[in-house]
PDB file of C-alpha atoms in Angstrom:
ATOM      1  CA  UNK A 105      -3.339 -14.134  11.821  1.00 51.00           C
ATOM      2  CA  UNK A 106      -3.358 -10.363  10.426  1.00 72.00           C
ATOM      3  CA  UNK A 107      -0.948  -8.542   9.361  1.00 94.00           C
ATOM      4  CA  UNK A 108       0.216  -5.006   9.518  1.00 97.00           C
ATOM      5  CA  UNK A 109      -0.489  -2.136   7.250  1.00 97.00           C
ATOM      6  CA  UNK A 110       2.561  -1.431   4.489  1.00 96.00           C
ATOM      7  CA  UNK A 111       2.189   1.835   4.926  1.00 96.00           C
ATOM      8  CA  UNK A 112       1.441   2.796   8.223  1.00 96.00           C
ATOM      9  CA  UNK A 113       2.339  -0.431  10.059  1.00 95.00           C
ATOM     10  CA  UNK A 114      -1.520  -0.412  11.592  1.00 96.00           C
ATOM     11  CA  UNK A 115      -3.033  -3.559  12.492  1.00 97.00           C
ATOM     12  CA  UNK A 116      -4.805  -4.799   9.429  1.00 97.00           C
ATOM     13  CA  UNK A 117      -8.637  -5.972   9.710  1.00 94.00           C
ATOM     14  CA  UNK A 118     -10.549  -8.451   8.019  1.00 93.00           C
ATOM     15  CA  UNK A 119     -10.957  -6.217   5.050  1.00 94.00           C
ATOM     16  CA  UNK A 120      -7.406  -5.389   4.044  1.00 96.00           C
ATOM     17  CA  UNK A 121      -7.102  -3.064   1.008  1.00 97.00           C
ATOM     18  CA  UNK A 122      -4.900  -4.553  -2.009  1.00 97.00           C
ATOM     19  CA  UNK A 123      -1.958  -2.255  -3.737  1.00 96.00           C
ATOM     20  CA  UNK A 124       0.115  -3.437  -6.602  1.00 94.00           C
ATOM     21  CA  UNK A 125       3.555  -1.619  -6.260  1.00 92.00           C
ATOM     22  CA  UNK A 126       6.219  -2.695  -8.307  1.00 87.00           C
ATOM     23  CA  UNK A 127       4.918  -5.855  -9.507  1.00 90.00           C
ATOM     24  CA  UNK A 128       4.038  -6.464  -5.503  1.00 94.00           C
ATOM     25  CA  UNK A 129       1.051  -6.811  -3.999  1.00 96.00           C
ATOM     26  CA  UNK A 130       0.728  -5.443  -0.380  1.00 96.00           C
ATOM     27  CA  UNK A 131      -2.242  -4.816   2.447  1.00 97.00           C
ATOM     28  CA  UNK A 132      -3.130  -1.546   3.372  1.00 98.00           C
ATOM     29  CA  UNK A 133      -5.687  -0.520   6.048  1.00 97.00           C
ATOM     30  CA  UNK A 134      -7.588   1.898   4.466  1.00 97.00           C
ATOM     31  CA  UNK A 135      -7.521   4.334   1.159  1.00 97.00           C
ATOM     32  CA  UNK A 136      -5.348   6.690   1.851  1.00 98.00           C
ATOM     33  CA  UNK A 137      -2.773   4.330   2.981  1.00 98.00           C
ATOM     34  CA  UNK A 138      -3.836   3.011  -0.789  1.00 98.00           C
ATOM     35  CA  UNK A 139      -3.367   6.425  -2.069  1.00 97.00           C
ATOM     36  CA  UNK A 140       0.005   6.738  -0.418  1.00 96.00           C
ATOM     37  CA  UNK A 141       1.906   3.961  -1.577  1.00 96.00           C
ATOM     38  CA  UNK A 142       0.502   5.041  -5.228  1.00 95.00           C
ATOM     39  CA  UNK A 143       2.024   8.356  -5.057  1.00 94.00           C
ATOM     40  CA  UNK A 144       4.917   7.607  -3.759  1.00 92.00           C
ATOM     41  CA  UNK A 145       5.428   4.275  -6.046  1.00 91.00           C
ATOM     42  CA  UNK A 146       4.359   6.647  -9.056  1.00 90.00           C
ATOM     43  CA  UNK A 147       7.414   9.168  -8.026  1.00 89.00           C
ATOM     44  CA  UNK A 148       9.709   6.342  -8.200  1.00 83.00           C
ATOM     45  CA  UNK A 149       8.878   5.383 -11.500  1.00 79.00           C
ATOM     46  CA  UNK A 150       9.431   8.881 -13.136  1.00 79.00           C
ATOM     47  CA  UNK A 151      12.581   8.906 -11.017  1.00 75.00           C
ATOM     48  CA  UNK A 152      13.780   6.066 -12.726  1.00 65.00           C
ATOM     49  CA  UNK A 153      13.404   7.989 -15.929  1.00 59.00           C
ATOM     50  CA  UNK A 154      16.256  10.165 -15.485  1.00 54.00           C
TER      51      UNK A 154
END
C-alpha cells in the first residue's frame, strides 16, 4: 500500500522522498515537493520568532 504525496497529494511510488518538518517525517513524490515543504516549514519557523 502507497501513500499520497504531503505536499501535492500525488500517488507516491516505490521511491518516496523523505522530509523532516517539525520533528515529522513525511513522503514526498519528488524534489520540489521536497523543496516545498522546506520553504514553507522554514517560514514558519522565523514566524514563530516574532
Amino acid at each position: 500500500m502507497r501513500g499520497t504525496c504531503a505536499a501535492c497529494d500525488c500517488e507516491l511510488d516505490e521511491t518516496p522522498i523523505k522530509v523532516t518538518i517539525g520533528g515529522n517525517t513525511v513522503e514526498v513524490c519528488c524534489n520540489d515537493c521536497a523543496q516545498a515543504l522546506r520553504e514553507a516549514d522554514a517560514s514558519q519557523a522565523q514566524g514563530d520568532g516574532i
